[in-house]
PDB file of C-alpha atoms and ligand atoms in Angstrom:
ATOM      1  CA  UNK A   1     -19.138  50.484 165.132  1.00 91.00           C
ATOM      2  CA  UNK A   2     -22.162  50.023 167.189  1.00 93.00           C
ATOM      3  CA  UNK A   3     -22.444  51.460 170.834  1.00 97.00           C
ATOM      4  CA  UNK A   4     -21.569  48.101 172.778  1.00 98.00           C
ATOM      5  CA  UNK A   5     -18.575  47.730 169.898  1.00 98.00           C
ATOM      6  CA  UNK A   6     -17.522  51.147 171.430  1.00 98.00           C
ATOM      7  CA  UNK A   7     -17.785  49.817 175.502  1.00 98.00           C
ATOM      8  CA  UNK A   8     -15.673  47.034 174.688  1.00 98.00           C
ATOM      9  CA  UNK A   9     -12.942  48.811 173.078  1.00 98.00           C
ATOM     10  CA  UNK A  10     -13.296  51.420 175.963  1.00 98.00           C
ATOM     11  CA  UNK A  11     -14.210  54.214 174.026  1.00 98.00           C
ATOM     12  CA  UNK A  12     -17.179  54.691 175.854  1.00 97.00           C
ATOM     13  CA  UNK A  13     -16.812  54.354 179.471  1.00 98.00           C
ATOM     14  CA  UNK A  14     -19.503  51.741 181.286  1.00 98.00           C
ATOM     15  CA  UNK A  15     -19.401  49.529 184.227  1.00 98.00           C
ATOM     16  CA  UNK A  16     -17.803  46.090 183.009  1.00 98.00           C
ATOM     17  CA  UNK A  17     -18.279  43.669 185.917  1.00 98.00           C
ATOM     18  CA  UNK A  18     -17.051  40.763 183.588  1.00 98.00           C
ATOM     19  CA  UNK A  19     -14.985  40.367 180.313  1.00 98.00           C
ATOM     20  CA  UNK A  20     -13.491  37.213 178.356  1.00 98.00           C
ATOM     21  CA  UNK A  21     -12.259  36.151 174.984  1.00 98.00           C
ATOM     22  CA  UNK A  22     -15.925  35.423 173.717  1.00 98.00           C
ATOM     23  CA  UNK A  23     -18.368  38.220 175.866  1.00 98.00           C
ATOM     24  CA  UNK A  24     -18.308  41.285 178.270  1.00 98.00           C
ATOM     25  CA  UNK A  25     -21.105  41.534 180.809  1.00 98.00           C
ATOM     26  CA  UNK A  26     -21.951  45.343 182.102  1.00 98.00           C
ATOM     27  CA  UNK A  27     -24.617  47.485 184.194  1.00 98.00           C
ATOM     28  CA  UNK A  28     -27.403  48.699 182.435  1.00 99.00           C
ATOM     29  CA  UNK A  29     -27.235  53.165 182.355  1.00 98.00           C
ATOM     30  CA  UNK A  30     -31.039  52.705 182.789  1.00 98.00           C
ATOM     31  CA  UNK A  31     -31.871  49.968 185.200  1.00 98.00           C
ATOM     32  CA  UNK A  32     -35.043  48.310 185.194  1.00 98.00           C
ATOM     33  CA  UNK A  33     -34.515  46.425 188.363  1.00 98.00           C
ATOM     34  CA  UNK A  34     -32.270  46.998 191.104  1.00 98.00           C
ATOM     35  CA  UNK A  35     -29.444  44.693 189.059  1.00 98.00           C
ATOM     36  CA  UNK A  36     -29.347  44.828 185.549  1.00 98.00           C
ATOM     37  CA  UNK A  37     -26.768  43.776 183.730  1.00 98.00           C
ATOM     38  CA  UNK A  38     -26.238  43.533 179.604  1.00 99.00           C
ATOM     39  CA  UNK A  39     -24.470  40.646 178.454  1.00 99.00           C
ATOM     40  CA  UNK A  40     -22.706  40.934 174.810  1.00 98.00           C
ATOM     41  CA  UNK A  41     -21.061  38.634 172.897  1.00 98.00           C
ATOM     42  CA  UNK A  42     -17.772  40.524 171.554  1.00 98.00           C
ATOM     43  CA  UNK A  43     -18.809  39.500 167.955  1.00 98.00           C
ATOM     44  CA  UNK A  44     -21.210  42.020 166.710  1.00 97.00           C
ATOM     45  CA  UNK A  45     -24.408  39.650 165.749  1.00 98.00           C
ATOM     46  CA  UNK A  46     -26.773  42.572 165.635  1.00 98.00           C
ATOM     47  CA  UNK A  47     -29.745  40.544 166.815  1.00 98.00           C
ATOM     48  CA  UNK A  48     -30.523  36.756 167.736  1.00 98.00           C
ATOM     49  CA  UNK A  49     -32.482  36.534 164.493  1.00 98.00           C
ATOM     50  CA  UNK A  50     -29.672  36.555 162.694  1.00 98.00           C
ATOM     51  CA  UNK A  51     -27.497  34.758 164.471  1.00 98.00           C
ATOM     52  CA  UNK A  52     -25.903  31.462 162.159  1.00 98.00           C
ATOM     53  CA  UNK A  53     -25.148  28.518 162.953  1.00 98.00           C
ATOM     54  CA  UNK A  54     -21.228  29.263 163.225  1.00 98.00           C
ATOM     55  CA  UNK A  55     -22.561  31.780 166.756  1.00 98.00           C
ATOM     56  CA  UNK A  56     -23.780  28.083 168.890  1.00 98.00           C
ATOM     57  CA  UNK A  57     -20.969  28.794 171.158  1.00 98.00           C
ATOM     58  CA  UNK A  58     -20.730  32.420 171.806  1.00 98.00           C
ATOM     59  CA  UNK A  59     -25.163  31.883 171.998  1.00 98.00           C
ATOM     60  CA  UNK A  60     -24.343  29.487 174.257  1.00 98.00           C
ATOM     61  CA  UNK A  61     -21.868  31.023 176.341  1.00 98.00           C
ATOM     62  CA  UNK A  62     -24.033  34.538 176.776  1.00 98.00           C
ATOM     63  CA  UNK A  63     -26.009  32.005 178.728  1.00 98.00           C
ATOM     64  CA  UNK A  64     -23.572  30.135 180.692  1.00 98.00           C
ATOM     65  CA  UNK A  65     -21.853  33.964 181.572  1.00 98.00           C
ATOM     66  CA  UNK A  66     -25.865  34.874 182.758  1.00 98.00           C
ATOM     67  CA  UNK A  67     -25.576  32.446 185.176  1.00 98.00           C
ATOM     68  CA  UNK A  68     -21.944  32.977 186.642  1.00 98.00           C
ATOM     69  CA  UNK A  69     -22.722  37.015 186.861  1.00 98.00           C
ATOM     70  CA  UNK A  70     -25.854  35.821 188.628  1.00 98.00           C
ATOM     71  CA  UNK A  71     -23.837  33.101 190.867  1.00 97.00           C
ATOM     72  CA  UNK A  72     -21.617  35.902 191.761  1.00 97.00           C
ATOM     73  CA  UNK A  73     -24.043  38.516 192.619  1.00 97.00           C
ATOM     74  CA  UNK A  74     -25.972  35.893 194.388  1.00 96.00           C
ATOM     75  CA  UNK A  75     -29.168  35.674 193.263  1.00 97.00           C
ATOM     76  CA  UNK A  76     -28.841  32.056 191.526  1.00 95.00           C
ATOM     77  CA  UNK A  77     -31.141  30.590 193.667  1.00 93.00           C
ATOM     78  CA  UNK A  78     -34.808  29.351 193.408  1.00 90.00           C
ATOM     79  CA  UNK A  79     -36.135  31.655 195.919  1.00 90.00           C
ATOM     80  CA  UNK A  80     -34.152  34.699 194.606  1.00 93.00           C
ATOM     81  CA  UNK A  81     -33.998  34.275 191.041  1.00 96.00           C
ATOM     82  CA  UNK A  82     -33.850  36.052 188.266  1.00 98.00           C
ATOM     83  CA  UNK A  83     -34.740  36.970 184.257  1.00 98.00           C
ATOM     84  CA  UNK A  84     -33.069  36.566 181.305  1.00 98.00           C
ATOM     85  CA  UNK A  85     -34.317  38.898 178.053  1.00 98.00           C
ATOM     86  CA  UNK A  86     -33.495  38.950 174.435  1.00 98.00           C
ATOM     87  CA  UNK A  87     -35.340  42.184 172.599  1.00 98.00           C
ATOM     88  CA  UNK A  88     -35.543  41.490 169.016  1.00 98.00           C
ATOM     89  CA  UNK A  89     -36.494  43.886 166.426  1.00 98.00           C
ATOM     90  CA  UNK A  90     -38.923  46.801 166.331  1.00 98.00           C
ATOM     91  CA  UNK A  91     -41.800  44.980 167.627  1.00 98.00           C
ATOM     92  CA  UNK A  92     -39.980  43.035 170.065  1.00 98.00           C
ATOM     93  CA  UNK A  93     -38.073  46.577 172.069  1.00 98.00           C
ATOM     94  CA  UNK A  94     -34.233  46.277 170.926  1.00 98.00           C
ATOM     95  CA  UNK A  95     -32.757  49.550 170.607  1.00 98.00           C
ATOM     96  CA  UNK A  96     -29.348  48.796 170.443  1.00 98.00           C
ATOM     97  CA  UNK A  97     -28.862  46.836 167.030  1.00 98.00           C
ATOM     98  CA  UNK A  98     -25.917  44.340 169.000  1.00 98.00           C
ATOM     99  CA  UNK A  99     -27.406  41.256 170.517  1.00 98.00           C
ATOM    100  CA  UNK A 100     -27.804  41.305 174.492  1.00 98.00           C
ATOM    101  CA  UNK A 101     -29.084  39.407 176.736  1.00 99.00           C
ATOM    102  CA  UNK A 102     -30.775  41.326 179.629  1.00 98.00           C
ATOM    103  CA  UNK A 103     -30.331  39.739 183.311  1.00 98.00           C
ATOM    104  CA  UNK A 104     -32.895  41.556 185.577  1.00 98.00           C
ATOM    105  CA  UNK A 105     -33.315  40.594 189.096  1.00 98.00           C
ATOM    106  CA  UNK A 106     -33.310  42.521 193.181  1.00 97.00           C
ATOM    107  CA  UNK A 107     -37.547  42.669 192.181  1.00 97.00           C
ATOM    108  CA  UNK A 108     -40.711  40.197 191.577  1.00 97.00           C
ATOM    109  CA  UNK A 109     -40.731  40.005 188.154  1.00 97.00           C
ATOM    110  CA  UNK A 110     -44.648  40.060 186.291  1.00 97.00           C
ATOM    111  CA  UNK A 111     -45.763  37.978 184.016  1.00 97.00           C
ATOM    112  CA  UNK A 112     -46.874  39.063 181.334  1.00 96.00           C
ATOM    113  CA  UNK A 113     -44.309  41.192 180.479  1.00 94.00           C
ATOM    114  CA  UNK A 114     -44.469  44.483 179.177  1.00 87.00           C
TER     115      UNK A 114
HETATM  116  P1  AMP B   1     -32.707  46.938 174.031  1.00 73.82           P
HETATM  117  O1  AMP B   1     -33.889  47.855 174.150  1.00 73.82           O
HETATM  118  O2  AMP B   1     -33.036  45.499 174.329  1.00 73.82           O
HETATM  119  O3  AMP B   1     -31.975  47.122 172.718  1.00 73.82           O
HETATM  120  O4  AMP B   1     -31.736  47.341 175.189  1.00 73.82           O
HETATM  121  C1  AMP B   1     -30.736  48.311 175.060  1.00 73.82           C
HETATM  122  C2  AMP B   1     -30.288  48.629 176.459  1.00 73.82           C
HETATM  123  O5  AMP B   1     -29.053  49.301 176.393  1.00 73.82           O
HETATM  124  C3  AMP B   1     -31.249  49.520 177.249  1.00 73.82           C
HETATM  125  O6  AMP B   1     -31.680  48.852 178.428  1.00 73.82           O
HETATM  126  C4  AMP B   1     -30.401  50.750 177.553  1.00 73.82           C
HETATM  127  O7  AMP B   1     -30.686  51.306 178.805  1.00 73.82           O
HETATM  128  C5  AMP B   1     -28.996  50.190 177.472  1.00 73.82           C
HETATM  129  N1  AMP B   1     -27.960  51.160 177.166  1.00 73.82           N
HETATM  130  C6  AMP B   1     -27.977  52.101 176.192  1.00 73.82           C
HETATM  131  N2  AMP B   1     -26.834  52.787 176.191  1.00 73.82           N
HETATM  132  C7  AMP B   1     -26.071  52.295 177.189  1.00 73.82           C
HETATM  133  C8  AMP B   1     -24.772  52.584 177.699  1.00 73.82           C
HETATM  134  N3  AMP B   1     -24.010  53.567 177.193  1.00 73.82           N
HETATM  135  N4  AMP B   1     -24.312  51.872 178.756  1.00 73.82           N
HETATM  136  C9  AMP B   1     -25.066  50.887 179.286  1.00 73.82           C
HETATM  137  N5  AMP B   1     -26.294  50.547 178.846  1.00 73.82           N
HETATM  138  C10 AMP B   1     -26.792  51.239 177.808  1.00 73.82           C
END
């Protein structure tokens, strides 16, 4: 069972701020930004590399729940804003081998990224 397995089944306590049948959105224990959130699908894809065909929906709904959370914290805005991030292997920073999607925001974001 990976870590994020173990926050959804409540074995590991975290800060949900949103839940449904497909993904759970919750805070980040070491924020980058004044809000960040993870957003998981409940299926365990371990990365988006190896995500199939079959995933289009929950993909698509990590993205769709993104943008509610960030409706509801309200930063959805042009002049607020916000970033989405996908870490993907070694090279790419994921530590936690169950795709999330990173929503940082509350900060000017740089570009390039680290
Ligand atoms: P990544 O480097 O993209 O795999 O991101 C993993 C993220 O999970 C990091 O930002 C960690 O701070 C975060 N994280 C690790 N353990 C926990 C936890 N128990 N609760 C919430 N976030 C966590």
């Amino acid at each position: 069972m990976t870590l994020f397995e173990k926050i959804i089944a409540r074995e590991i306590p975290a800060d949900i701020i949103y839940e449904d049948d497909l993904c759970c959105a919750f805070k980040d224990i070491e924020p980058q930004a004044p809000i960040h959130i993870l957003i998981i699908p409940k299926k365990p894809i371990p990365r988006v590399g190896e995500a199939e065909s079959q995933d289009r929906v929950t993909l698509g709904h990590l993205l769709l729940t993104a943008g509610k959370v960030a409706n509801e914290l309200g930063i959805n805005s042009t002049d607020e804003g916000f970033r989405l991030v996908i870490n993907n292997g070694k090279a790419g920073g994921e530590a936690v081998p169950h795709l999330h999607v990173h929503l940082l925001a509350g900060r000017q974001m740089e570009w390039p990224p680290g």
